[in-house]
Each structure stands twice: as C-alpha cells, then as structure tokens.
XYZ file of C-alpha atoms in Angstrom:
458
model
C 12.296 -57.107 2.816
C 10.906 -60.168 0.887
C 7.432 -60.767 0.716
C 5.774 -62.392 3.926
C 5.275 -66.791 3.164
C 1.587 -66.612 3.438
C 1.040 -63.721 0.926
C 2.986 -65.742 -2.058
C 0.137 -68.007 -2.632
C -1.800 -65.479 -3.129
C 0.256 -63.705 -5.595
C 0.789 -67.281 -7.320
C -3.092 -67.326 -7.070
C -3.716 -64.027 -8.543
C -1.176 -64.722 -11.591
C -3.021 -68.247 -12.398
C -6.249 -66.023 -12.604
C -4.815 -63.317 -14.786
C -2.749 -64.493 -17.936
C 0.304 -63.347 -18.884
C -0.550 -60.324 -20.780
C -3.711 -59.350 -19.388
C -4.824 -55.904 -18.387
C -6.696 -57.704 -15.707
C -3.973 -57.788 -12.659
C -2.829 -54.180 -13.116
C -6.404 -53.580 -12.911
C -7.177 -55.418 -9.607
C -4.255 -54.627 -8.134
C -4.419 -50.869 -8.497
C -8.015 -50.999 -7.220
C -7.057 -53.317 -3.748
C -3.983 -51.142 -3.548
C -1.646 -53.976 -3.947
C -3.602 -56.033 -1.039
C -3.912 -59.336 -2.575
C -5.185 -61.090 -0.089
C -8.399 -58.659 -0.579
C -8.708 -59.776 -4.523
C -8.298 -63.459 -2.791
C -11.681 -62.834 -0.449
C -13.873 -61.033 -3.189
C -17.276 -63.418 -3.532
C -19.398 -61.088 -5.819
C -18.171 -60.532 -9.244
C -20.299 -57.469 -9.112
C -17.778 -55.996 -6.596
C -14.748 -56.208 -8.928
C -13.275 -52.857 -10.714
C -14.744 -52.040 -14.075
C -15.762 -55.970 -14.054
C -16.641 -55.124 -18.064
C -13.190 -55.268 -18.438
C -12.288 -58.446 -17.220
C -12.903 -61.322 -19.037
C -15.706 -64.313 -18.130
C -13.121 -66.570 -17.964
C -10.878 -64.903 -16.143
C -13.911 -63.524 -13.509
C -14.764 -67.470 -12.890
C -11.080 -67.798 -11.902
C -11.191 -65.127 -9.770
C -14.001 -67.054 -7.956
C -12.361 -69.887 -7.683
C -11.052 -69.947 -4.392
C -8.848 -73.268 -4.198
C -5.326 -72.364 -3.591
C -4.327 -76.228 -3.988
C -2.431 -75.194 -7.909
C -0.817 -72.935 -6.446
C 0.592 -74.628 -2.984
C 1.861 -76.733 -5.461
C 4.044 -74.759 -7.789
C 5.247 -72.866 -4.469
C 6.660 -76.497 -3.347
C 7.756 -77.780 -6.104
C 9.732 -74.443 -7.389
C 10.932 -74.622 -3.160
C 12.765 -77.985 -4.452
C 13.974 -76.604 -7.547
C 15.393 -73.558 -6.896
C 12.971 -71.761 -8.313
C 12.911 -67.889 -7.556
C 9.517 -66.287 -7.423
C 9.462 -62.505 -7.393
C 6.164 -60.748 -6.918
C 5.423 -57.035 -8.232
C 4.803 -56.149 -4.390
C 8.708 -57.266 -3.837
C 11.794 -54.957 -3.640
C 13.534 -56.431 -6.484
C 10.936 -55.943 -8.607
C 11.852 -53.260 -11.012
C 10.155 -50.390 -11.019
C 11.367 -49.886 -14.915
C 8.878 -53.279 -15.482
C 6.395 -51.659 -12.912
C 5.637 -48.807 -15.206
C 4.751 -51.025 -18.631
C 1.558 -51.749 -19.298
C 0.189 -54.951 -18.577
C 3.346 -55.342 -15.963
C 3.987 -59.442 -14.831
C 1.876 -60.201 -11.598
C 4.867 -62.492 -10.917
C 7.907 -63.765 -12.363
C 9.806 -67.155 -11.953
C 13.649 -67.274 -12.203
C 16.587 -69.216 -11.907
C 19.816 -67.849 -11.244
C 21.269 -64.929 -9.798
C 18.523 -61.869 -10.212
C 20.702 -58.613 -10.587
C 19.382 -55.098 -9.290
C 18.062 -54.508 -12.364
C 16.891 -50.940 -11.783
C 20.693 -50.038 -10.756
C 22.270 -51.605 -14.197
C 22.596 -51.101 -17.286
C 20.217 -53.569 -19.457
C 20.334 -53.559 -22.972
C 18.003 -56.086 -24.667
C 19.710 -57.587 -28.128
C 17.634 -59.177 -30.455
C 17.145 -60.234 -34.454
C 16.531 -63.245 -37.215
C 17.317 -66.618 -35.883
C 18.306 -67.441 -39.611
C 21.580 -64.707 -39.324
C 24.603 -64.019 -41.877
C 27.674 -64.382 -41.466
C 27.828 -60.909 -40.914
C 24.909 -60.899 -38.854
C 26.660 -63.531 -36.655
C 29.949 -61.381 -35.687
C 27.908 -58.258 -35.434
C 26.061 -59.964 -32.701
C 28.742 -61.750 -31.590
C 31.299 -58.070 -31.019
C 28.868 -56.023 -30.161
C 27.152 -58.270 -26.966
C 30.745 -59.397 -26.060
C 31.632 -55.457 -26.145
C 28.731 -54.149 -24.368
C 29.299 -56.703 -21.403
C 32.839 -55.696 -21.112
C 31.509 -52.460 -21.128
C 29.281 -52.931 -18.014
C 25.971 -53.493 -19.217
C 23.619 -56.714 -18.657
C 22.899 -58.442 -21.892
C 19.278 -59.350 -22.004
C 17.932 -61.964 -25.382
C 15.257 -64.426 -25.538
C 17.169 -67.999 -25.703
C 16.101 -67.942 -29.398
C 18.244 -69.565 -32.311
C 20.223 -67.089 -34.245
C 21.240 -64.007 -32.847
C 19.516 -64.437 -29.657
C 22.338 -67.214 -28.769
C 25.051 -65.478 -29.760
C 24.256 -62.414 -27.792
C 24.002 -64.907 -24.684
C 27.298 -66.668 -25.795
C 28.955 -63.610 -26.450
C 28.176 -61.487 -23.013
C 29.431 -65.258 -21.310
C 32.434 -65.479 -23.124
C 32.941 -61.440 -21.895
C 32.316 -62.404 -17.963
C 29.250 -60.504 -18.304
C 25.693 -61.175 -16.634
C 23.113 -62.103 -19.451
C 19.212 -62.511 -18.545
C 16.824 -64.923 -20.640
C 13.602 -64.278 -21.208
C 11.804 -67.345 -22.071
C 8.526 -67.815 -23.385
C 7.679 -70.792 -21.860
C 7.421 -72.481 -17.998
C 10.782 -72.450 -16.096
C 11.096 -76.377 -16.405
C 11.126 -76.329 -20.275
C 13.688 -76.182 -22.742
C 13.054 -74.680 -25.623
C 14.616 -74.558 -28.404
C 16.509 -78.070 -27.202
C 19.462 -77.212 -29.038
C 20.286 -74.105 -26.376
C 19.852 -76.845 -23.560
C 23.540 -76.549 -22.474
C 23.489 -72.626 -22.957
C 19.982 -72.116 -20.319
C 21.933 -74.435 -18.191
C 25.189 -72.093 -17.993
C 22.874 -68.808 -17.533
C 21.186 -70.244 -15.483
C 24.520 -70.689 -13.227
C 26.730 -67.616 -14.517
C 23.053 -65.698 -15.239
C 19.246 -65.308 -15.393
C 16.271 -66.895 -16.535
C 12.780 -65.595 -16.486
C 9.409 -66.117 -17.277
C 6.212 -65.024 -15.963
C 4.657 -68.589 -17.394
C 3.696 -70.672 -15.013
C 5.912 -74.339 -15.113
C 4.830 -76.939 -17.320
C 3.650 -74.037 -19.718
C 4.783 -75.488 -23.726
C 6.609 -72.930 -25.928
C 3.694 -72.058 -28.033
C 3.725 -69.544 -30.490
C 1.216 -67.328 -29.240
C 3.858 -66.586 -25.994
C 6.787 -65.368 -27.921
C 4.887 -61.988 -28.209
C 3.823 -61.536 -24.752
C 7.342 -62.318 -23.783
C 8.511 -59.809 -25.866
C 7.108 -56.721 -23.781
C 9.405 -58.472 -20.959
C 12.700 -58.123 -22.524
C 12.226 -54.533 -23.592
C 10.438 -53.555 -20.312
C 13.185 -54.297 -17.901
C 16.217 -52.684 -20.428
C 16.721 -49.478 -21.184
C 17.370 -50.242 -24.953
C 16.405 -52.211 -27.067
C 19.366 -53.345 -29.858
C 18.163 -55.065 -33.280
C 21.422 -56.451 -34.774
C 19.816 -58.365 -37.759
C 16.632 -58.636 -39.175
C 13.997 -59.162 -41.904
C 10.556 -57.202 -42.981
C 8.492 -59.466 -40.811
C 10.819 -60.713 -38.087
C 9.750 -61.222 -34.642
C 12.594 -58.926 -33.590
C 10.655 -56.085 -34.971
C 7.397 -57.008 -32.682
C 10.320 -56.358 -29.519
C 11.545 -52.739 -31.258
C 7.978 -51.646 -31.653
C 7.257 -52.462 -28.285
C 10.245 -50.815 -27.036
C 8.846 -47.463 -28.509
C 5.615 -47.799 -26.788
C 7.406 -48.358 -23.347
C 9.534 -45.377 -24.118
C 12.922 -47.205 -24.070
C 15.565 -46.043 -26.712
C 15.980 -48.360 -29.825
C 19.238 -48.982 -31.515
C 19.479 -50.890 -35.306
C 22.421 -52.109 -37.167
C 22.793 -50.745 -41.070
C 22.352 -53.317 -43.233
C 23.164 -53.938 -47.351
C 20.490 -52.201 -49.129
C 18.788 -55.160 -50.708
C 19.559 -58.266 -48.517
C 16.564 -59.686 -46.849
C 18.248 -59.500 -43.446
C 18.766 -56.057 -43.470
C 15.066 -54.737 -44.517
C 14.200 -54.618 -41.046
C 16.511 -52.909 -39.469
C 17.348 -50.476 -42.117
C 13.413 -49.513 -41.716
C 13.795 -49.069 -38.092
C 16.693 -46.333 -38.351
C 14.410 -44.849 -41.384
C 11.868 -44.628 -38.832
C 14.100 -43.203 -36.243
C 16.338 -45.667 -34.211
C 20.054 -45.039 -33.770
C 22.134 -46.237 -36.314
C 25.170 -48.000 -34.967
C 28.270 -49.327 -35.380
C 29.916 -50.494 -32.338
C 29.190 -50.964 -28.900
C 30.124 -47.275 -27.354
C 27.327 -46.175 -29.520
C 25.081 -47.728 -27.405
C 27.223 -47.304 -23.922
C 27.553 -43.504 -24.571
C 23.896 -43.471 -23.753
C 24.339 -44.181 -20.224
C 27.561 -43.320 -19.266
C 26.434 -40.430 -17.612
C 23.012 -41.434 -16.043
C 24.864 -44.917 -14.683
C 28.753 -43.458 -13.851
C 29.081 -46.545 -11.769
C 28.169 -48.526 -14.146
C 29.278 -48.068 -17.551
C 33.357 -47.764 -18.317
C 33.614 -47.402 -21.514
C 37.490 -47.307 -20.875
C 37.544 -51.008 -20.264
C 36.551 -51.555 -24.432
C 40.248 -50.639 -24.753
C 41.655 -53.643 -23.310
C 39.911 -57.280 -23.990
C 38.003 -56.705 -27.036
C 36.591 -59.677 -28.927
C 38.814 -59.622 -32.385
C 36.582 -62.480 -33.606
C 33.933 -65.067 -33.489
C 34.877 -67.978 -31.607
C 34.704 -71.410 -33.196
C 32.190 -72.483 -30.186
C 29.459 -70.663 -31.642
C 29.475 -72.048 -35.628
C 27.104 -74.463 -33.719
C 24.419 -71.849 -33.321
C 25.290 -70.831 -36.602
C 24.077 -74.419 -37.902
C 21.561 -74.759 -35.556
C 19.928 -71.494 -37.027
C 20.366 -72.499 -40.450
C 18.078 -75.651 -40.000
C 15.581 -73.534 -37.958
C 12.976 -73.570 -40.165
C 13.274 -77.106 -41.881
C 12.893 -78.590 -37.805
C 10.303 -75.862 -36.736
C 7.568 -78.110 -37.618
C 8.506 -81.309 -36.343
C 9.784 -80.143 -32.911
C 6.639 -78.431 -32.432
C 4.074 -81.316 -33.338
C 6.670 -83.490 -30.593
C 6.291 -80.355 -28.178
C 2.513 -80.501 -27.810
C 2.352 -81.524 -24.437
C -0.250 -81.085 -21.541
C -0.500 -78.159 -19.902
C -0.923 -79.026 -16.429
C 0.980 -79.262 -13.035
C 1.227 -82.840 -12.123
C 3.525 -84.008 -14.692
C 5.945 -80.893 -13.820
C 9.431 -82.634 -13.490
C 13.195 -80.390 -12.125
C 14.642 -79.212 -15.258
C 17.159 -81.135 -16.630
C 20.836 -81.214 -14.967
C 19.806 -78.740 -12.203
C 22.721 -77.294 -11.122
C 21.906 -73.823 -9.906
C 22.895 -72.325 -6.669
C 20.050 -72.128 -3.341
C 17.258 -69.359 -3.742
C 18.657 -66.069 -3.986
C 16.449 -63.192 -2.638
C 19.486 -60.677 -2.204
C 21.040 -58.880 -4.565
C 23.824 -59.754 -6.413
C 27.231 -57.420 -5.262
C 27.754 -53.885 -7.251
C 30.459 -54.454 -9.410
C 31.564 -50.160 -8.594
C 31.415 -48.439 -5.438
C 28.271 -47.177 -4.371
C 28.700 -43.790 -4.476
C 26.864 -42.729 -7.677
C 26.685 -38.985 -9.131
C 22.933 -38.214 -9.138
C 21.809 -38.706 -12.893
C 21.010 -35.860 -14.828
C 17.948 -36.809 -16.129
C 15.775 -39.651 -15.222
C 16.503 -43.062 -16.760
C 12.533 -43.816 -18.307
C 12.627 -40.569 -19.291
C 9.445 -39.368 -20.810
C 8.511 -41.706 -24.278
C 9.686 -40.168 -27.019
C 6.760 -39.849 -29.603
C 6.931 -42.899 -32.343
C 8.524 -42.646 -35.104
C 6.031 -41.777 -38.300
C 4.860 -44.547 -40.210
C 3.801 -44.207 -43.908
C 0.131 -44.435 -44.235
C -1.461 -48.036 -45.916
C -2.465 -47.332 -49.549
C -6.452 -48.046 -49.688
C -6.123 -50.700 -52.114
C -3.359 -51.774 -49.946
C -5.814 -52.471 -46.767
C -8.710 -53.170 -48.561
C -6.570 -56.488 -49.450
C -4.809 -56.899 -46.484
C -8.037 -57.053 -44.981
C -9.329 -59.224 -47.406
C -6.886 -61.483 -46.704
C -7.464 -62.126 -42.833
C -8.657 -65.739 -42.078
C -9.351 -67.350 -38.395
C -8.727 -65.515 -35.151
C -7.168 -62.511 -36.935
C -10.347 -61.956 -39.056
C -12.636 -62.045 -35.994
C -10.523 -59.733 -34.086
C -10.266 -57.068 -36.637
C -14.145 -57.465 -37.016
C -14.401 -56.508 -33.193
C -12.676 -53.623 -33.203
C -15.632 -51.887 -35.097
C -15.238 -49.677 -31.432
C -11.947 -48.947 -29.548
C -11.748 -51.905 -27.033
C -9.006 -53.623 -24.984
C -7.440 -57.089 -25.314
C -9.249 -58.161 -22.355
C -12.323 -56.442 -23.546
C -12.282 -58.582 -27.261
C -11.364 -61.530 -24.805
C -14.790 -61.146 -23.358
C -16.172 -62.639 -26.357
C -14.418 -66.155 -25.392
C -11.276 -65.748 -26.706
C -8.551 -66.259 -24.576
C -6.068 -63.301 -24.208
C -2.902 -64.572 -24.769
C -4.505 -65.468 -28.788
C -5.877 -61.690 -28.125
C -2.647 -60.629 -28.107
C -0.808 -62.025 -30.288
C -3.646 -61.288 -32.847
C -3.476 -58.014 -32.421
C 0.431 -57.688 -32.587
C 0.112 -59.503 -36.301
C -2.708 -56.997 -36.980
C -0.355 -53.834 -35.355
C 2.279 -55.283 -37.907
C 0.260 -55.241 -40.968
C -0.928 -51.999 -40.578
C -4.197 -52.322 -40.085
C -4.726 -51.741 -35.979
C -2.934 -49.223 -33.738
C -2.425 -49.101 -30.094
C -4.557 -45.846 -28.029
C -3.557 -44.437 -24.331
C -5.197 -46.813 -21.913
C -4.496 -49.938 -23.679
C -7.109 -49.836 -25.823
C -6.663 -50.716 -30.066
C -8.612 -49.424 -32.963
C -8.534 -49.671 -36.389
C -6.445 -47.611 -38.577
C-alpha cells in the first residue's frame, strides 16, 4: 500500500522543515505517532515535543504553513520520474528505520529493490586508489554481485566508481547514494555512470532537488549508505579518508565492517589496516564477506555461482576512473567554485538525458523462490560494542585543540555539557555544519558520540 496523494505533501513538507540529519523529524514523528498531517496543523511552538530540542530555525519552519515548495517538487519529480518514498511507506526499510536520525523522505530514480529482503553491502575507500586498490575494488564488487548481493557506493571518484562499474559489468543491482539533489551531477565525470544506474540501478538522496554537492553533505550521506546495508566494506583507504567517517558510522548502527590488508607503510593502506587493528574483518575475497549471510539470506546469497563467471581482471573501460581519480584533487577546487549555484526550486531543470523507466512503487522481482528458511538470528542483530580506541596523549589534545579555528572551534566550545546536534544548532548554526563539525571533531579524537544522540567531549 503506497502512501495516500494528499499525505505526500505533507511528508515533503515535514522533510523541508527538518534537514537532512536532524534529530528533529524522528522526534516529531515519534511524538504524532507518524500522523503528519498533525505536525502540519500545530500553531503553538509551545505544543511541540521537547521544543528545547529543536532548533529556532527549524521551529519557524515548522510554522510556516505554505505547502506551495513543496506542491512543487511533488510536480516536477511527477514529470521526472522521480520516486519519493516516505518513512510511513512499505518499502521503506526498516534496517534505515532503526538509525538514528532516519531520512523523513528519500528521492530516487530507478528501480528501488526490497532492500530489507537483500543482501546490501556498502563498498567504499580513497578516490585517489592504486593500482592495487583499483582491481581489489574492481574483483571484489564484481564478485559480490555475482554472488547475490546489492552493491551500494556513493558515485564518488576512485573506488566508489569502480564498485558501481564493477557490480554493472557483473549484472548486479548497485544503489547510489548521492549527496546532493536528484537533478545534479556530481562529480561530472560519473555523468554517463548515474545515467546507467539510474536505468540498470538506484539513486538516492534524501536532499531535496536543486540541492549543490557541498561538502558539508558528504557526511550526512554517509549514515545512508551504511544504514540500509548490512556491511560496510572499506577496500582502500588513508588515515583521514572520508571512507573511514562511513566505517565508523557503520559501528554505531551496529552493521558488520569488513577492511582490506594493506602494505604496511603505504598511505593508502593506513586506514584500513587501523580498522582491522580495531576490529573489522580482514579480507581477501568476496566469500569472506558472502559467508556472512549465506545462512540468514539462503535465497539470496549462492556463493556457488563465484565458481563460474569470475572477473579475471580489470576491464580497460574503467582506466578512465582511474584517471579521473588521479586528477581529483588538482580539479577539486575549480569544479567547486563553478558548482556554487543557488539553492532554490525555480531553476530546478530534468536531469540530463533522462532516460529512466515510469515511477516504480512495486518491488522489483526476487531473483530465488520465495520460500526462505527462517534466519537463525536476526539480521541487525544487537551492535556489537566498538572497537577500543587508544586514548589521545594530553599534549596530544591540548594541541589538537589548540589548533581548532571557525565552526569547529565554536562547537567544541559548546560542548562544555553533553548536548545534541540540534541542541548546538540552537545557537544559530545550521545542522547540517553541526554535523559535519562534529564528525571532524569525532575523527580527531576529541568528541564522542553518547546513547540518545547526544556528544561530549572526550
């Protein structure tokens, strides 16, 4: 059963309100019991759940009561193919349900999969890869497809594409989680590989369109792509890669975390090497990975098709990437001064060479039969505790702390007390900069995550 016409305005209503990210919709919607028409006809702030919680800016939203933004995004993604999918909808996996700070609503192009009836193993790591990095990727996303599991990256350069490339190449169904509105491209040089997942595929975002690919989303996207898999894979990756941000936040959702060995030494391999230190399976091929689910997914996973079909190589098609990767970081700057573009609705255009199929709302067709042996244990099985982390030297903090400048500075400052993104938003900051302040602060050590959402300093 979809969800009725009328409600989806509201539900595009209530996710303009609430930014990606925010603590705010889980809030409100746990309190109206899912009734978002209800949050729609609130008039007194007073009346709103632990309103001390909620951001000002985000409380003047909620009084806002013109629906005219989004009658607008429901038309336009009506003429675009756009999917919208709710968390009050039946596709909407109850493995993202549980995270917290779960997507009020997601966009999507393509064909959406059952995802809590797969296999979903998210496959990040450096977008500057080596060689080896790039046929690790490469074998073990091709593999894990053939295998029967749904490949899930973020569209980046590097390993990100070649995961994508590699689960297409397999016949597999890959998911894209994009940081940015549905009508953008970002990077441009994966324009032609967004266009075939988008076909063959998914994309997703919970950012509304005409949303730029700043840097501050990449973080909050990152809980996505580890929220609706089951693992999270790091094939490749430095000290301070972004990949590590989507490993660590697999941990705290309670999802298993794989990481391929490295060379001891090679910048590439500090990361990941640190994760298995710190607990993750080691691997070295994709049944590592598979064996994990065989027997909670029977239907699923056939590890017996690896025998026939396996990728001996990396195709010439994706030395492309490989370039495109290389010259990341020289082009970073200047594609990002030319991407600063207005973020508002009117100048939304269709995304270029629109080619997917009509609006899907059913689910795609079970590739075994539907008889399934009742799993033995429960898929999000309870979170494993983390993995210990060596303690920050005094001296060590003292000049890490030292060293904090702009947003990160005044964050820190603010957690003199225990408080919640949306909390240290109050102060007029908005949350999505919340965020991704406090997953740089998380990565230097000097903040950790409490039940409830709540931070602190270490």
């Amino acid at each position: 059963m979809d969800t009725p016409k009328h409600d989806i305005i509201y539900w595009l209503w209530l996710s303009l309100c609430c930014s990606p990210g925010s603590s705010a919709g889980e809030l409100l919607l746990e309190y109206f019991e899912d009734d978002v028409q209800k949050i729609y006809e609130v008039e007194d702030p007073s009346t709103l759940p632990s309103s001390t919680k909620i951001s000002p800016e985000t409380i003047t939203r909620l009084m806002n009561k013109d629906l005219g933004e989004a009658e607008h995004i429901k038309l336009w993604c009506e003429q675009n193919n756009i999917g919208l999918l709710p968390a009050n909808s039946p596709l909407y996996s109850k493995r993202l349900a549980r995270i917290q700070t779960k997507p009020i609503l997601l966009y999507y192009r393509g064909k959406l999969p059952v995802i809590d009836e797969n296999v979903l193993v998210a496959a990040v790591g450096t977008r500057r890869m080596s060689e080896y990095g790039q046929r690790q990727a490469y074998l073990f996303s091709h593999d894990m497809a053939r295998g029967g599991a749904i490949v899930v990256s973020g569209l980046a350069l590097g390993v990100d594409a070649i995961c994508h490339r590699a689960c297409l190449d397999a016949g597999g169904h890959t998911i894209g989680v994009i940081g940015c509105g549905i009508d953008r491209v970002y990077p441009s040089e994966n324009l032609e590989l967004m266009e075939e997942i988008a076909v063959k595929g998914t994309i997703i975002t919970e950012f509304k369109p005409g949303t730029p690919p700043n840097s501050v989303n990449f973080p909050i996207r990152n809980r996505l792509m580890s929220g609706i898999s089951n693992g999270t894979v790091v094939i490749e990756a430095d000290g301070r890669s972004g990949a590590l941000i989507t490993a660590r936040t697999a941990i705290k959702q309670g999802r298993d975390v794989f990481a391929l060995p490295g060379k001891v030494g090679e910048a590439n391999s500090q990361g990941t090497n640190k994760l298995i230190k710190d607990g993750a399976k080691p691997i070295t091929c994709a049944e590592d990975i598979l064996e994990e689910y065989q027997f909670l997914f029977p239907n699923k996973i056939f590890l017996e098709n690896l025998k026939f079909g396996r990728a001996k190589g990396v195709p010439s098609n994706t030395r492309g990437m490989k370039v495109a990767a290389d010259s990341y970081g020289a082009q970073r700057r200047t594609r990002d001064a030319a991407k600063k573009e207005n973020d508002t609705l009117p100048s939304l255009a269709p995304a270029a060479k629109q080619e997917t199929p009509a609006k899907q709302t059913a689910p795609v067709e079970k590739i075994a039969p539907k008889k399934q042996t009742a799993p033995t244990k429960s898929v999000d099985a309870t979170p494993p505790p983390p993995p210990n982390k060596q303690e920050i030297p005094d001296e060590k903090r003292t000049k890490a702390v030292a060293g904090l400048v702009g947003i990160n500075k005044q964050v820190y400052e603010a957690l003199s007390v225990p408080a919640t993104p949306d909390e240290l938003a109050a102060g007029g900051i908005a949350i999505n900069t919340v965020m991704a302040s406090l997953t740089i602060l998380e990565i230097k050590g000097l903040v950790k995550p409490l039940p409830g959402g709540r931070y602190e300093r270490k």
